[in-house]
Short mmCIF file of C-alpha atoms in Angstrom, two decimals:
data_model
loop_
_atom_site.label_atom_id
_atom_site.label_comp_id
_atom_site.label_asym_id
_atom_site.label_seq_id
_atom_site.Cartn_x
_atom_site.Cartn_y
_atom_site.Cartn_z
CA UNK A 1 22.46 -0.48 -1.64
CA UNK A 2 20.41 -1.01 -4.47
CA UNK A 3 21.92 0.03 -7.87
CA UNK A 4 19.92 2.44 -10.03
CA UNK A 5 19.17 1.33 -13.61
CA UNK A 6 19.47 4.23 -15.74
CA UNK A 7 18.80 2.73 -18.90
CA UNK A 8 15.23 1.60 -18.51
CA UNK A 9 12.85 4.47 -17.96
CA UNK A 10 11.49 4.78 -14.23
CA UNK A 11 7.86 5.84 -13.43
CA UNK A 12 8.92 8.23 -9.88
CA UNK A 13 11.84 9.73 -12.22
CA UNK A 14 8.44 10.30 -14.82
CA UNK A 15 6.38 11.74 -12.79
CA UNK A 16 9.21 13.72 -11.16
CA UNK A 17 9.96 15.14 -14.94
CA UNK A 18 6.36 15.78 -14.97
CA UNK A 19 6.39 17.79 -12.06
CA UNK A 20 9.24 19.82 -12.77
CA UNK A 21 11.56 18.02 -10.95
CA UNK A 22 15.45 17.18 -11.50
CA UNK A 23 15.51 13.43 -10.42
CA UNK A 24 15.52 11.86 -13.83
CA UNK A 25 17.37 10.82 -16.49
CA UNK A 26 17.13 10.96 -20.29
CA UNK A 27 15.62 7.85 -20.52
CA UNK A 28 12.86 8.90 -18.56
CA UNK A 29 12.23 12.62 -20.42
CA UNK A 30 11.98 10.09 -23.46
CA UNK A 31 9.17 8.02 -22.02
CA UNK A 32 7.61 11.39 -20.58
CA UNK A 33 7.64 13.01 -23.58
CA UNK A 34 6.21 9.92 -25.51
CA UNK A 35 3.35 9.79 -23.38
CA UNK A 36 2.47 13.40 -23.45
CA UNK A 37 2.38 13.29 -27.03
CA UNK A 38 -0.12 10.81 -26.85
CA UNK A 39 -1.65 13.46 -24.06
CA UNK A 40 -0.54 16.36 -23.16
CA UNK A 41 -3.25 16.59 -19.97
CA UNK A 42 -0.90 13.45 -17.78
CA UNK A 43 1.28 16.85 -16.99
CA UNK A 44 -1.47 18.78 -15.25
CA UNK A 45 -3.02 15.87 -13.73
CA UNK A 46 0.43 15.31 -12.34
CA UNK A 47 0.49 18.62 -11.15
CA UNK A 48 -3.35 18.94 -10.23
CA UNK A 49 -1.98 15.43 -7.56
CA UNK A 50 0.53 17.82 -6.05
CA UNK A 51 -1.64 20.84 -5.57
CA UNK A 52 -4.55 18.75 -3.91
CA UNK A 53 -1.99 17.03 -1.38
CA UNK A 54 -0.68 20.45 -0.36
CA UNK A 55 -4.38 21.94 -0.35
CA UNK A 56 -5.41 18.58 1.56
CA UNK A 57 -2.32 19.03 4.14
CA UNK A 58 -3.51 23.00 4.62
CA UNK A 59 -6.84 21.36 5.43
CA UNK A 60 -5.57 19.16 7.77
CA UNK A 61 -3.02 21.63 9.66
CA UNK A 62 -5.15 24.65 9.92
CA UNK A 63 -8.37 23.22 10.50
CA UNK A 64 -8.71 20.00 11.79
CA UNK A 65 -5.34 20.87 13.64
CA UNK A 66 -3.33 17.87 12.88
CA UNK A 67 0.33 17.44 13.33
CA UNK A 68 1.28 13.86 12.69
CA UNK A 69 1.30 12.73 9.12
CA UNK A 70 2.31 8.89 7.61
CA UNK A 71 3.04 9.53 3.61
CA UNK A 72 2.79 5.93 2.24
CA UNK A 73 4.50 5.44 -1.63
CA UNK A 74 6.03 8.91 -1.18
CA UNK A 75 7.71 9.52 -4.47
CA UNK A 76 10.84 11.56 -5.45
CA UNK A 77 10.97 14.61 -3.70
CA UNK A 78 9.61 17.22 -5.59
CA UNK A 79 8.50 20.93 -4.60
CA UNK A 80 5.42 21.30 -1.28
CA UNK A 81 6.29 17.97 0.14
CA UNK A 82 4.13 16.70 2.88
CA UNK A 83 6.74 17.75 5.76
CA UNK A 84 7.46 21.26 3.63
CA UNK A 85 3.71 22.32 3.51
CA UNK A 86 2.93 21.04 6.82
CA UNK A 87 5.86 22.81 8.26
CA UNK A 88 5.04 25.77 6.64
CA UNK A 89 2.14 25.90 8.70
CA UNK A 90 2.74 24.31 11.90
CA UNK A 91 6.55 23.81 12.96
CA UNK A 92 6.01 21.02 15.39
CA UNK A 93 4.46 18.89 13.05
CA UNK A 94 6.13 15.22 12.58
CA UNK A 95 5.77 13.22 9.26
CA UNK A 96 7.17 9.97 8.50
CA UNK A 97 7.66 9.01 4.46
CA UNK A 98 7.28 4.86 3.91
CA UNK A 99 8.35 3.88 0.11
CA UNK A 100 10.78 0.35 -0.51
CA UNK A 101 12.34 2.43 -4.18
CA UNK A 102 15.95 2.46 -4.19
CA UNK A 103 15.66 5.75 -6.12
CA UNK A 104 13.21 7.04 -3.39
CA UNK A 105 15.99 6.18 -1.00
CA UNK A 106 18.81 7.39 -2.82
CA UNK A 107 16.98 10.62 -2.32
CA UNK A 108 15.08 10.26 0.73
CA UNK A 109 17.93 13.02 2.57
CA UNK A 110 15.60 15.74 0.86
CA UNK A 111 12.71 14.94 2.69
CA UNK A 112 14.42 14.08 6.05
CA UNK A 113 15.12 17.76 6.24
CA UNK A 114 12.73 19.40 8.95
CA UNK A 115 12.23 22.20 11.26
CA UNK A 116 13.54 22.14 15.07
CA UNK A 117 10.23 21.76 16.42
CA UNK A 118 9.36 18.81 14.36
CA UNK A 119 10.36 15.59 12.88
CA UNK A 120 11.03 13.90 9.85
CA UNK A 121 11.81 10.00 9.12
CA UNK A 122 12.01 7.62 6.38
CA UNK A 123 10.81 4.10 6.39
CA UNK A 124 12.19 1.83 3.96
CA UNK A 125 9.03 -0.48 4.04
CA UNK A 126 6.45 -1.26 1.18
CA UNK A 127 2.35 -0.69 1.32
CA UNK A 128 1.79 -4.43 1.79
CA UNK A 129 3.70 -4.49 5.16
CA UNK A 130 0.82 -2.26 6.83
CA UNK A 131 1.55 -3.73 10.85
CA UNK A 132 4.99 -3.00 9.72
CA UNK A 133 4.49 0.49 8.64
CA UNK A 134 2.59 1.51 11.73
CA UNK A 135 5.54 -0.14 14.25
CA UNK A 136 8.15 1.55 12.06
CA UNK A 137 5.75 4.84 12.10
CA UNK A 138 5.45 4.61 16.14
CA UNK A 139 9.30 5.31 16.44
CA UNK A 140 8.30 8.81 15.50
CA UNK A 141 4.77 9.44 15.62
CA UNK A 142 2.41 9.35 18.90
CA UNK A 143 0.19 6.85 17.24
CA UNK A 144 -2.31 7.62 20.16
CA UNK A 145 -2.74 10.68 18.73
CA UNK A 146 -4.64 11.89 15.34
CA UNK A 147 -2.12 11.25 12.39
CA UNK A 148 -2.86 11.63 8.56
CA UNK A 149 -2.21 8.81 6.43
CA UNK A 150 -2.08 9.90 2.96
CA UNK A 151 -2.32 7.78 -0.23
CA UNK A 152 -1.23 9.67 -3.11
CA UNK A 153 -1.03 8.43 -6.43
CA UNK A 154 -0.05 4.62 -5.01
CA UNK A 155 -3.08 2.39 -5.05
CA UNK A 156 -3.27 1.94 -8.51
CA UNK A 157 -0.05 0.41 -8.32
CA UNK A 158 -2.21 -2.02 -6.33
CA UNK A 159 -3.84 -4.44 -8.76
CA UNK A 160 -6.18 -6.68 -6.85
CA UNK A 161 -8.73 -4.47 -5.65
CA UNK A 162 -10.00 -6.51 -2.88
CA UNK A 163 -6.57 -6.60 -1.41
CA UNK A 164 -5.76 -2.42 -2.27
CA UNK A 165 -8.80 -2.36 -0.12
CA UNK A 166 -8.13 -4.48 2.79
CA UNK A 167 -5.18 -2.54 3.11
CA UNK A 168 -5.94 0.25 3.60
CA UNK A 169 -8.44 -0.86 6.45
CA UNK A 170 -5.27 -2.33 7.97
CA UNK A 171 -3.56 0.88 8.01
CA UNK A 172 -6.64 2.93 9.09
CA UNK A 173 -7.35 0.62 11.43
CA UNK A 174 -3.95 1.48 13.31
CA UNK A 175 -4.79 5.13 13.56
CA UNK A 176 -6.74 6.63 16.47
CA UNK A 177 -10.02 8.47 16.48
CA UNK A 178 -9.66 11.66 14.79
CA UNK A 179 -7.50 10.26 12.55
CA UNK A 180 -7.70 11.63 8.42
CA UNK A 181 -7.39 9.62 5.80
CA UNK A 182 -5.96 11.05 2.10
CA UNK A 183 -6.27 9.24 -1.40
CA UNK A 184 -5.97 10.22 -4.71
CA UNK A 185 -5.59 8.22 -7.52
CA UNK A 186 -6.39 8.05 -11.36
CA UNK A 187 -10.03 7.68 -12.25
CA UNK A 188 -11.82 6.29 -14.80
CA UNK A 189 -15.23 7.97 -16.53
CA UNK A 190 -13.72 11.79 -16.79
CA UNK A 191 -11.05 11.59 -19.64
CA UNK A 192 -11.24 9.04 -21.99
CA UNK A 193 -8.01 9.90 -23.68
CA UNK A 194 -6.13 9.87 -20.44
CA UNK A 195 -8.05 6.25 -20.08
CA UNK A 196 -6.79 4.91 -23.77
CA UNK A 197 -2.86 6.51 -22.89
CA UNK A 198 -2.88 5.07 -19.45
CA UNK A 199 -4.04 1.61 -20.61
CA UNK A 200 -1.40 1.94 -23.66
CA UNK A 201 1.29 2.83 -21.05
CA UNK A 202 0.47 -0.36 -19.18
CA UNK A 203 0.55 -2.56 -22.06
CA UNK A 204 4.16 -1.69 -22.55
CA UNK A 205 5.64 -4.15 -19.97
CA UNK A 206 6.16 -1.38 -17.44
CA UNK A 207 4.81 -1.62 -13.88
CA UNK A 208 1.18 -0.89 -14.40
CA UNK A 209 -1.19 2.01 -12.87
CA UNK A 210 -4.90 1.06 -13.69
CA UNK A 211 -7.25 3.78 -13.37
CA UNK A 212 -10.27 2.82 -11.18
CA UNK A 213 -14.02 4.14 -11.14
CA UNK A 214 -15.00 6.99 -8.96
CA UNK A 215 -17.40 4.42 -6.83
CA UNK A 216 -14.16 2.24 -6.46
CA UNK A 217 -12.25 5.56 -5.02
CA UNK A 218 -15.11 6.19 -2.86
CA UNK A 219 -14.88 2.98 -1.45
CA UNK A 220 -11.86 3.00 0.05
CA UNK A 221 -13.38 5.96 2.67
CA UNK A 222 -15.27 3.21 4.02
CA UNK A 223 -16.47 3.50 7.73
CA UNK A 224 -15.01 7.37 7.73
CA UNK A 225 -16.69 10.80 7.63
CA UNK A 226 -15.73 12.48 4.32
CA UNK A 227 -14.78 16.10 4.29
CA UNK A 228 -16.82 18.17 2.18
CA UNK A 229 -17.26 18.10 -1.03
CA UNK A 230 -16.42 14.06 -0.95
CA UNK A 231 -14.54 12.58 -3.20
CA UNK A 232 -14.22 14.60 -6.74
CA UNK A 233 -12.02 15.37 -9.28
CA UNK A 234 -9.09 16.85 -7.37
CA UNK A 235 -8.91 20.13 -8.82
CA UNK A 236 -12.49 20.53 -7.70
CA UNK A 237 -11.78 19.91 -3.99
CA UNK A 238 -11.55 23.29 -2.17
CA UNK A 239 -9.91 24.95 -5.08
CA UNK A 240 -7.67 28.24 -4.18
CA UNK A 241 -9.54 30.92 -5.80
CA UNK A 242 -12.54 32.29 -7.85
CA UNK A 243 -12.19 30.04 -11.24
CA UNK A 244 -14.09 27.33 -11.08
CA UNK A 245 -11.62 24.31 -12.76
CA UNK A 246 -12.20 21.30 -15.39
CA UNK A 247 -12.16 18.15 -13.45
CA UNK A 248 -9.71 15.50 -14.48
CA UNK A 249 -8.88 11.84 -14.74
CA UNK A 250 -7.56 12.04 -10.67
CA UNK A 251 -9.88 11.77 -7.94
CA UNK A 252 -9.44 12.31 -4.45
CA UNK A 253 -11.01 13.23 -0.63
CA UNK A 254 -10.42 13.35 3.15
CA UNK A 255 -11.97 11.17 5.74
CA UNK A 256 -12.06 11.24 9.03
CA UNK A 257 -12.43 8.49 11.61
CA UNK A 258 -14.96 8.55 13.84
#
């Protein structure tokens, strides 16, 4: 296995301290706390990412009645993961987690957790394997059937655009009719100080996350019907509630394939 470097600060263990979580180290509150003093606002978009999967999954379960989910660059297990929420709601659902982190790994027994009626598995594959992902996905998932991919926070990660692009085609392309796809990612045009931290953060050496415009979001729906209200800030899509929120640097939607 992989050994875990605990003296270099992490960006899962980040955003897990950002969430709340307990998968970190001290190194990694330091770099947390350094960028939120630079601006404060990375904590709710972090948290704004989580609530709009776990809105986006109640979507998905209750209305458009799927049960088959493919989480690509899952992330440290936090609170509401993909199989929790969908779970929640419909027992028999199956969801297979794909990320190639060692820490992800390390940790991956919290997600593999699941009710009796469903299923839970964990890939050890990375996003640019995508004929990979869907033969390791079959072993679990009726890939005749609707399944949700969802694409949360990873993209950026993704520098060539062209390529973040074409591979997500790859994977949607895999999926039957009916099938949903799920992105959110950091925006540019909406927060200009989360722009000038962000592009500070990847100046630093660490593994960069650019922010992309909305149109460049948008654009990876291509070909798919997008659930209403599109692609928007995420705290603005279907929002529990009477309070109408601020939108944020993180934009996200639902498509569905014809």
């Amino acid at each position: 296995m992989t050994e875990i470097d605990t003296s270099v600060p992490h960006s899962a263990r980040i955003w897990n301290y950002w969430l709340g979580g307990k998968d970190n180290y001290p190194v990694d509150e330091a770099a947390g706390d350094a960028y939120t003093a630079v601006f404060p606002g990375i904590v709710t978009i972090a948290r704004s990412s989580r609530a709009f999967l776990g809105r986006s999954i109640r979507y998905l379960v209750e209305e458009a009645g799927v049960r088959q989910f493919l989480d690509v660059g899952t992330g440290l297990p936090t609170v509401d993961n993909t199989h929790e929420v969908a779970q929640r709601l419909a027992p028999e659902s199956k969801i297979v987690y794909v990320d190639n982190d060692p820490l992800v790994l390390a940790h991956a027994r919290a997600l593999l957790t699941s009710t009796a009626e469903g299923e839970t598995a964990y890939e050890d594959l990375t996003l640019y394997e995508p004929e990979k992902i869907l033969e390791a996905a079959s072993r679990t998932l009726d890939l005749t059937r609707p399944t949700a991919l969802i694409l949360s926070g990873i993209l950026g990660h993704v520098t060539d655009y062209d390529l973040a692009r074409d591979l997500v085609r790859r994977l949607v392309a895999g999926l039957p009719s009916g099938s949903y796809l799920c992105v959110n990612d950091g925006s540019r045009g909406t927060d200009p100080d989360y722009e000038q931290a962000q592009d500070a953060y990847n100046e630093t050496g660490a593994v960069p996350y650019l922010l992309r415009p909305i149109d460049k979001i948008e654009a990876f729906f291509e070909g798919l019907e997008l659930v209403d209200p599109g692609v928007v800030s995420v705290p603005l899509w279907r929002p529990d509630g009477d309070t109408a929120p601020a939108p944020i640097g993180q934009h996200g939607g639902l498509g569905r394939k014809a």
